[in-house]
Short mmCIF file of C-alpha atoms in Angstrom, two decimals:
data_model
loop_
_atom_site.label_atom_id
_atom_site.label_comp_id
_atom_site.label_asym_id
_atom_site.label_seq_id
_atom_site.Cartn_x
_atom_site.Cartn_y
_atom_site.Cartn_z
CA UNK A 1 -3.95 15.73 -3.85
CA UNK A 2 -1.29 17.65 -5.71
CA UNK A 3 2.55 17.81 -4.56
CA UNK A 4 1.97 21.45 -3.80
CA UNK A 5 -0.83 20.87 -1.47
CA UNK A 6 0.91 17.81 0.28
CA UNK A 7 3.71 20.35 0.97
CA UNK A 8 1.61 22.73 2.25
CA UNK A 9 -0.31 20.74 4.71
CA UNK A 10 2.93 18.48 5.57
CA UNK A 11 4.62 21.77 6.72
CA UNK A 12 1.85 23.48 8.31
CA UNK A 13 1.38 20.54 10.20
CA UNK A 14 5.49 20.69 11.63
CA UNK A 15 4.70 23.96 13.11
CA UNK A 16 2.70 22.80 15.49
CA UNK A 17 4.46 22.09 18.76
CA UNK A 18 5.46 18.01 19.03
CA UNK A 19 4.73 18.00 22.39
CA UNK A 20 1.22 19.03 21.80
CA UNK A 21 1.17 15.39 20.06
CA UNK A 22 2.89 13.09 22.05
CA UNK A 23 0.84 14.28 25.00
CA UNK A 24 -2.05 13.03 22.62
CA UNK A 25 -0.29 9.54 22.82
CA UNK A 26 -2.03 7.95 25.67
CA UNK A 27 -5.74 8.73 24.71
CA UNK A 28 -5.10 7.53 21.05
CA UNK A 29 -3.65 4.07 22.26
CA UNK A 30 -6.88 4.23 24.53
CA UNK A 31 -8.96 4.33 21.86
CA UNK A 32 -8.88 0.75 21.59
CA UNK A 33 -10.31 -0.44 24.56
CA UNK A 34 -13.83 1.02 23.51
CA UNK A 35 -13.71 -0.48 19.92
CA UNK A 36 -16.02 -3.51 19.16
CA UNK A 37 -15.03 -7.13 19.45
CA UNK A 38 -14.86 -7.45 15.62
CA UNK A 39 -13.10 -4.32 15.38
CA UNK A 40 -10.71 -5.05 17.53
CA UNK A 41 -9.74 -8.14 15.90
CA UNK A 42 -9.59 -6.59 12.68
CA UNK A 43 -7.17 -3.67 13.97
CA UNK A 44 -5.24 -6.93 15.92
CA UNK A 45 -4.82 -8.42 12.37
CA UNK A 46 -3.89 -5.99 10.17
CA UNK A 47 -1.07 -4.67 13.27
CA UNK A 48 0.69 -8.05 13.41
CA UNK A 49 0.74 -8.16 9.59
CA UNK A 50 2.38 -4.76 8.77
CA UNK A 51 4.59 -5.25 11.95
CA UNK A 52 5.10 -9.15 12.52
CA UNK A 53 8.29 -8.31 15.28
CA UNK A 54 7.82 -10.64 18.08
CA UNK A 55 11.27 -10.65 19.62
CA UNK A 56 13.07 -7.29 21.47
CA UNK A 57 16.16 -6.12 19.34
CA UNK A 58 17.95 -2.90 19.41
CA UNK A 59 17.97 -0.50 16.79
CA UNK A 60 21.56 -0.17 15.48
CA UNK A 61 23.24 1.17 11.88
CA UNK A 62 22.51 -1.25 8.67
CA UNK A 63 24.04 -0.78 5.92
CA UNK A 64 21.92 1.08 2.87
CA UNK A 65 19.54 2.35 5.49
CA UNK A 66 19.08 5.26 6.96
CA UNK A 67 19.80 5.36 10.62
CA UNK A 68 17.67 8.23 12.76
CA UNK A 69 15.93 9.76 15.20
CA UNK A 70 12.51 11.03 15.04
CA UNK A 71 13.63 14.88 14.53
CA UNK A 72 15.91 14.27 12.11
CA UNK A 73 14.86 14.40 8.09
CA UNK A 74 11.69 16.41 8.81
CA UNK A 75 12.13 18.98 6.54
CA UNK A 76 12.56 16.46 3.54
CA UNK A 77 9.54 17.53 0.98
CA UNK A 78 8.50 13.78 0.00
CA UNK A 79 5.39 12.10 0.50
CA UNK A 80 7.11 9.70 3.13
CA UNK A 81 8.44 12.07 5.58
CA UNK A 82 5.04 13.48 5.44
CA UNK A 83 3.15 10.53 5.48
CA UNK A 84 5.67 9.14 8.26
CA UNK A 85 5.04 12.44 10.88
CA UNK A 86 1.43 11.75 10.40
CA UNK A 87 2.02 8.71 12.88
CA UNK A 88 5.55 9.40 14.07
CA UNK A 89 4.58 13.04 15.72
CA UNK A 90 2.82 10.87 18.63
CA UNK A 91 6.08 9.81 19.93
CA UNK A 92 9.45 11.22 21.44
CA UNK A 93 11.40 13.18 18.92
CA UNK A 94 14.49 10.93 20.52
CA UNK A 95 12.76 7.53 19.75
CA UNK A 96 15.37 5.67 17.24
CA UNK A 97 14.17 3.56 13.73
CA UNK A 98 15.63 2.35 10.85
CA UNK A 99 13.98 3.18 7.68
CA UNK A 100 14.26 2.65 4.14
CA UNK A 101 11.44 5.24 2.05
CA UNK A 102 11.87 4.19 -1.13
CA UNK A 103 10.25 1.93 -3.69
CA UNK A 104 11.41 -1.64 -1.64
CA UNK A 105 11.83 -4.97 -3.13
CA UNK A 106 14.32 -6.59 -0.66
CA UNK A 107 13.59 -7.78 2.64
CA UNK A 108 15.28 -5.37 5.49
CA UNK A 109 14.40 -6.51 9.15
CA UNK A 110 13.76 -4.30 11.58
CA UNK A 111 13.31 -1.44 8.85
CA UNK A 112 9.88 0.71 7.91
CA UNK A 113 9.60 0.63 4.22
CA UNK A 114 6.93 1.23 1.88
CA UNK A 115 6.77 -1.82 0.33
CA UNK A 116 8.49 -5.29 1.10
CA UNK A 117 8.67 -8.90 -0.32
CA UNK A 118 5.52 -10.78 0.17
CA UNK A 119 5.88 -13.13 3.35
CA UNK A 120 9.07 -10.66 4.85
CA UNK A 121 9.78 -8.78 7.79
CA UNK A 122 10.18 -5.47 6.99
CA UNK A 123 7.57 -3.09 8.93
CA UNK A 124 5.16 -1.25 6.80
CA UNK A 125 3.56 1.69 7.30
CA UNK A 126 1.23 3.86 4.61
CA UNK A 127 3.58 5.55 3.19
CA UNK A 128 3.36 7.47 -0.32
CA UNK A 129 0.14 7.55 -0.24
CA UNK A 130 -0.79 10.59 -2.38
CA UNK A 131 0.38 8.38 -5.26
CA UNK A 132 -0.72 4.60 -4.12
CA UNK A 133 -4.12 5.25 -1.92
CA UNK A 134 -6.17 6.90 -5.03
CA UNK A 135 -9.44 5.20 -5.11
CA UNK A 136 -11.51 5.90 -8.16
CA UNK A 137 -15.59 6.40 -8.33
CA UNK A 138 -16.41 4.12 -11.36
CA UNK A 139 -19.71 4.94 -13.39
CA UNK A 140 -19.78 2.30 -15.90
CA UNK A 141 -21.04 -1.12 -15.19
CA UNK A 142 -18.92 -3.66 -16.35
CA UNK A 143 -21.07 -4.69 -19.09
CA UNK A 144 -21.11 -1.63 -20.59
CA UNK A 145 -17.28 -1.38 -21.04
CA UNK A 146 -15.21 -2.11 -24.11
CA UNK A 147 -14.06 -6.31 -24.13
CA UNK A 148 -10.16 -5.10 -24.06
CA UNK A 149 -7.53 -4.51 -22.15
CA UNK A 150 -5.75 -1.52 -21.30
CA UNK A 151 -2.23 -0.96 -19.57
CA UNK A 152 -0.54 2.05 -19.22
CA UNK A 153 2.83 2.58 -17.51
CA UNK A 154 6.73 3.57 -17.27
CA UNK A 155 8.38 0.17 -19.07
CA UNK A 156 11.78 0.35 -17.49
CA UNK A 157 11.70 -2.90 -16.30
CA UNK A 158 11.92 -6.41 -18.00
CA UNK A 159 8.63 -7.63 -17.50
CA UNK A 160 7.28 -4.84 -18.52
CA UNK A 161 9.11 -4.69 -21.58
CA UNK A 162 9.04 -8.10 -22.67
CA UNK A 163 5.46 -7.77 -22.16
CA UNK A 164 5.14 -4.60 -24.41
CA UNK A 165 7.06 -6.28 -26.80
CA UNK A 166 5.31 -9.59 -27.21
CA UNK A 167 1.67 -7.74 -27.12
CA UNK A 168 2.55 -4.60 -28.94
CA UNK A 169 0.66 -5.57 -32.48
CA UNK A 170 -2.35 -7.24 -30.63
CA UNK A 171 -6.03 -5.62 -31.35
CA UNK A 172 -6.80 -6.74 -28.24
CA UNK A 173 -5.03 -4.71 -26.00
CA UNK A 174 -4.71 -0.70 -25.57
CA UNK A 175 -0.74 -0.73 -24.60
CA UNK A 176 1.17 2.55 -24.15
CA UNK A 177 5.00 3.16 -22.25
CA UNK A 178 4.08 6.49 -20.06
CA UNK A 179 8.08 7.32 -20.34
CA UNK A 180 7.70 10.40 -23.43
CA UNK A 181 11.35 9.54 -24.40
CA UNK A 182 9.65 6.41 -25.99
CA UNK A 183 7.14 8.18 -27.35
CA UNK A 184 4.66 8.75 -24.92
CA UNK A 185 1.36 6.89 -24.41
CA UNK A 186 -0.49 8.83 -21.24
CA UNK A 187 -4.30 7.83 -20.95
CA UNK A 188 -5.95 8.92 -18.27
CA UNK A 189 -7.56 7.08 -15.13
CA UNK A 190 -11.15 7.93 -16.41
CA UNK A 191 -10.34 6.85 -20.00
CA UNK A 192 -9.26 3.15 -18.70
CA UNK A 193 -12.00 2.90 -16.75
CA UNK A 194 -13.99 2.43 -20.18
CA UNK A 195 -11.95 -1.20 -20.21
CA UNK A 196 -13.42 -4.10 -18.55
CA UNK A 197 -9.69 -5.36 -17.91
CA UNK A 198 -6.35 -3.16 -16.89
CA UNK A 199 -3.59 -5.00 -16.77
CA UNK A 200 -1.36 -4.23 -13.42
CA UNK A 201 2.14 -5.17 -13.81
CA UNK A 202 4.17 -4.88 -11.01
CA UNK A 203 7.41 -2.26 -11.59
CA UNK A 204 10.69 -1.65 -8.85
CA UNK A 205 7.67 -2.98 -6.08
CA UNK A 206 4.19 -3.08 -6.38
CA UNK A 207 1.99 -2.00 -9.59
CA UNK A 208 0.76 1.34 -8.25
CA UNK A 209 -2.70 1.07 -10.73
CA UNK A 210 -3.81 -2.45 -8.80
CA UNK A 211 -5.43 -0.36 -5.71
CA UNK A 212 -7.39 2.49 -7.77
CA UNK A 213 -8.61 -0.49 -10.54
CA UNK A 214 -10.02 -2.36 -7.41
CA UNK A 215 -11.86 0.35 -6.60
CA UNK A 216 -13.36 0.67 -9.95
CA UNK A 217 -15.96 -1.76 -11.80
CA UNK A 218 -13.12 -3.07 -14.04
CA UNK A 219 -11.13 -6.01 -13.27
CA UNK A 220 -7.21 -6.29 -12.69
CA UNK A 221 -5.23 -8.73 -14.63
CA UNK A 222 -1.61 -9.52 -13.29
CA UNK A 223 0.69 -12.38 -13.29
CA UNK A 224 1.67 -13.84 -9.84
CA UNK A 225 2.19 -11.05 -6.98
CA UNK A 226 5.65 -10.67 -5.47
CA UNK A 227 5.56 -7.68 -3.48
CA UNK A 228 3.06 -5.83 -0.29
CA UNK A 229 2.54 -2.90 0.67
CA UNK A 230 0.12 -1.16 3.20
CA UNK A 231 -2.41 -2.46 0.70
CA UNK A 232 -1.67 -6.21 1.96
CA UNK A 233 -1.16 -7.33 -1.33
CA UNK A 234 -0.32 -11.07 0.11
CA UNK A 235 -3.97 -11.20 1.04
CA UNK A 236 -5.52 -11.15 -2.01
CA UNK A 237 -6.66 -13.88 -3.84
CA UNK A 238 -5.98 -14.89 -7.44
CA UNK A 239 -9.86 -15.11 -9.51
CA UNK A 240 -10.78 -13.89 -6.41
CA UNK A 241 -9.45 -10.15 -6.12
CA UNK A 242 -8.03 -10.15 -9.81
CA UNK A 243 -7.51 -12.65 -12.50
CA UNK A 244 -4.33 -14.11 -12.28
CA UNK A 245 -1.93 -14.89 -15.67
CA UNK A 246 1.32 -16.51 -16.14
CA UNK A 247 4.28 -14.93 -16.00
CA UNK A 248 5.09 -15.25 -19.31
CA UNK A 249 1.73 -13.72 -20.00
CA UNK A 250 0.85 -16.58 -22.43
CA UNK A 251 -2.70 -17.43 -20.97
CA UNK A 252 -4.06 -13.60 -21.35
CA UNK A 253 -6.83 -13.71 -24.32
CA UNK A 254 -7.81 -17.38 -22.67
CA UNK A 255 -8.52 -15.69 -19.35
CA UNK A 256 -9.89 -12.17 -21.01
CA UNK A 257 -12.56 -15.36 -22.85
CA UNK A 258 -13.28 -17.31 -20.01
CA UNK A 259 -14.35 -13.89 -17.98
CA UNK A 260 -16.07 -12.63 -20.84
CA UNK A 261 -17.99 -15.75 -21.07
CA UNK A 262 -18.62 -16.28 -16.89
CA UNK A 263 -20.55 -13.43 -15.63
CA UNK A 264 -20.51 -15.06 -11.81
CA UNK A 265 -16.96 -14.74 -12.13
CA UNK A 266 -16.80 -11.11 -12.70
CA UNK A 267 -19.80 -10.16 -10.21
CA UNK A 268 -17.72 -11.65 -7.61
CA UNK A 269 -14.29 -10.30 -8.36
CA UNK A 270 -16.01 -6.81 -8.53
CA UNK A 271 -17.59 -7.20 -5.56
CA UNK A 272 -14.58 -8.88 -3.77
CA UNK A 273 -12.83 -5.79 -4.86
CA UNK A 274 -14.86 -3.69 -3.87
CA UNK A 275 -15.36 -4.97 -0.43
CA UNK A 276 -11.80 -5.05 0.08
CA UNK A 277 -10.84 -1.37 -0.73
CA UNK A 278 -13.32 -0.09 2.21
CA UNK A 279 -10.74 -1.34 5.02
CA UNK A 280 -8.81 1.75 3.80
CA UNK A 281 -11.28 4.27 3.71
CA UNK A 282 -11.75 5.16 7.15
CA UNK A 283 -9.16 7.87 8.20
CA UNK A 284 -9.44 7.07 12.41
CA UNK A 285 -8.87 3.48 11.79
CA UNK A 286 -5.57 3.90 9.42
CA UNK A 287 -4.16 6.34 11.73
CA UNK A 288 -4.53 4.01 14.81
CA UNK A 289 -3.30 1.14 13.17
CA UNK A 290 -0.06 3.41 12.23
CA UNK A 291 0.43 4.82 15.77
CA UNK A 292 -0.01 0.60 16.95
CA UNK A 293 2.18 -0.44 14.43
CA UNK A 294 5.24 2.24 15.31
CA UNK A 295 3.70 1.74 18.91
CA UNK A 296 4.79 -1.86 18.14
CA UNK A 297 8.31 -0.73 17.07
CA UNK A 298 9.22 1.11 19.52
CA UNK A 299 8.29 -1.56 22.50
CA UNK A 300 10.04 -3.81 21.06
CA UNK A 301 13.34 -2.05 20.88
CA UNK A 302 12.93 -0.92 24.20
CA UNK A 303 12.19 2.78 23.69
CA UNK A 304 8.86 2.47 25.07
CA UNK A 305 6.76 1.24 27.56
CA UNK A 306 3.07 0.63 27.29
CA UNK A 307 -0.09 -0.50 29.17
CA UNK A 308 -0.55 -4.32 29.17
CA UNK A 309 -4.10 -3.78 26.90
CA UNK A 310 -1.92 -2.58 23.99
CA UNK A 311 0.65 -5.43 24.63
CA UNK A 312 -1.67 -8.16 24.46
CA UNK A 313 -2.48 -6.65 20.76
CA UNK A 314 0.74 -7.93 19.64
CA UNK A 315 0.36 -11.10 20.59
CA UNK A 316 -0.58 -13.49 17.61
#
């Protein structure tokens, strides 16, 4: 979707009347009493993950985040505020949160962020989506790929940098810094899908590329993952979901050989990968887990009460 579009339907969408939504509240929450057993549980344990609050607290100032209402900010064209009404517009326009919508890589309690340290308490929600939820129709078995690498990307930060720097004269890998004032390097999505590894290295958070190459019939490679977002990057599993590297990179061609040479390997990180992404595809599902998970908030800091079926969701 392009920013233009976003805009578009993220400001058509605030003329509607909020009351017309958070009318809507109480037959959305609902809709989890006529789920399935299995999908209950799964909605259960992706809720407690994104929002793992257990104890009542009051939302109050912290410093470096933003402090706000509901109504306040809404007229901010970004892919957050957007992506944040999608959920928020259920409840009162006078609810309170502390949020933090930028790229996150600290842990802030109490706060809805985009991203957060792996194993923290921040409370996630799906936001920025236009850029991190693109999901990719791949065409090309894996076999019929090139036996490289690819990675393209904005090298601002060390690792990226150092890793540019140590790989740059390999034949082995298709490198390129996405920042023009370095020269450029921009290859598309579709062109590194003709790799049967991308390389995902993570930037200020997360490595945007990891969701859309799981999607596809190539095969991550990353070092150790730090940082979560919406995507529950915690729960994936190294030579599982991805092959996993050091962080000094050192072990690359030896794990590029050892899945070249171990076609079980690959079959079942593609179809790990591939069984993973479809969690996210269902739009009903992601928007009920969002309402739950602000749902969530907003009980626990006392700005809303709720019907003892919802309340036992929270409960680990």
């Amino acid at each position: 979707m392009s920013r233009m579009i976003m805009n578009i339907k993220g400001l058509s969408s605030l003329m509607i009347p909020r009351v017309f939504f958070t009318n809507k509240l109480k037959n959305k929450l609902s809709l989890v009493q006529n789920l399935k057993p299995v999908e209950l549980d799964n909605i259960k344990n992706r809720l407690n993950y994104y929002n793992n609050i257990n104890d009542f607290f009051e939302v109050l100032p912290i410093k470096d985040i933003e402090y706000a209402s509901l109504k306040d900010n809404l007229l901010k064209k970004t892919s957050y505020s957007f992506d944040f009404y999608k959920v928020s517009k259920y409840f009162s326009k006078d609810f309170k949160v502390n949020k933090f919508f930028y790229d996150c890589a600290t842990e802030f309690k109490t706060t809805i962020t985009k991203s957060r340290p792996i194993n923290s308490s921040n409370v996630i929600l799906k936001l920025d989506s236009r850029r991190h939820f693109c999901f990719l129709k791949d065409n090309i078995d894996f076999k019929n790929k090139l036996d490289l690498a690819v990675f393209r990307g904005a090298c601002l930060q060390q690792n990226r940098i150092d890793f540019m720097n140590k790989f740059k004269d390999s034949n082995r890998l298709n490198l390129g810094n996405v920042i023009k004032s370095n020269g450029g390097g921009y290859l598309s999505k579709e062109e590194q899908l003709k790799y049967k590894f991308i390389i995902s290295l993570e930037g200020w958070d997360v490595a945007t590329n990891l969701k859309w190459i799981m999607s596809s019939n190539s095969i991550a490679i990353t070092p150790r993952l730090k940082y979560e977002t919406w995507f529950m990057e915690g729960r994936l599993i190294p030579n599982e979901h991805f092959l996993l590297i050091k962080d000094d990179f050192s072990d690359i061609f030896d794990v590029m050989d050892n899945a070249l040479s171990n076609n079980d390997l690959v079959k079942n990180i593609i179809r790990n990968q591939n069984e993973y992404i479809k969690q996210f595809l269902d739009f009903k599902t992601e928007e009920l887990i969002g309402i739950l998970v602000l749902a969530k908030y907003f009980y626990f800091s006392n700005q809303l009460k709720l019907d003892n079926f919802i309340v036992d969701l929270f409960k680990n």
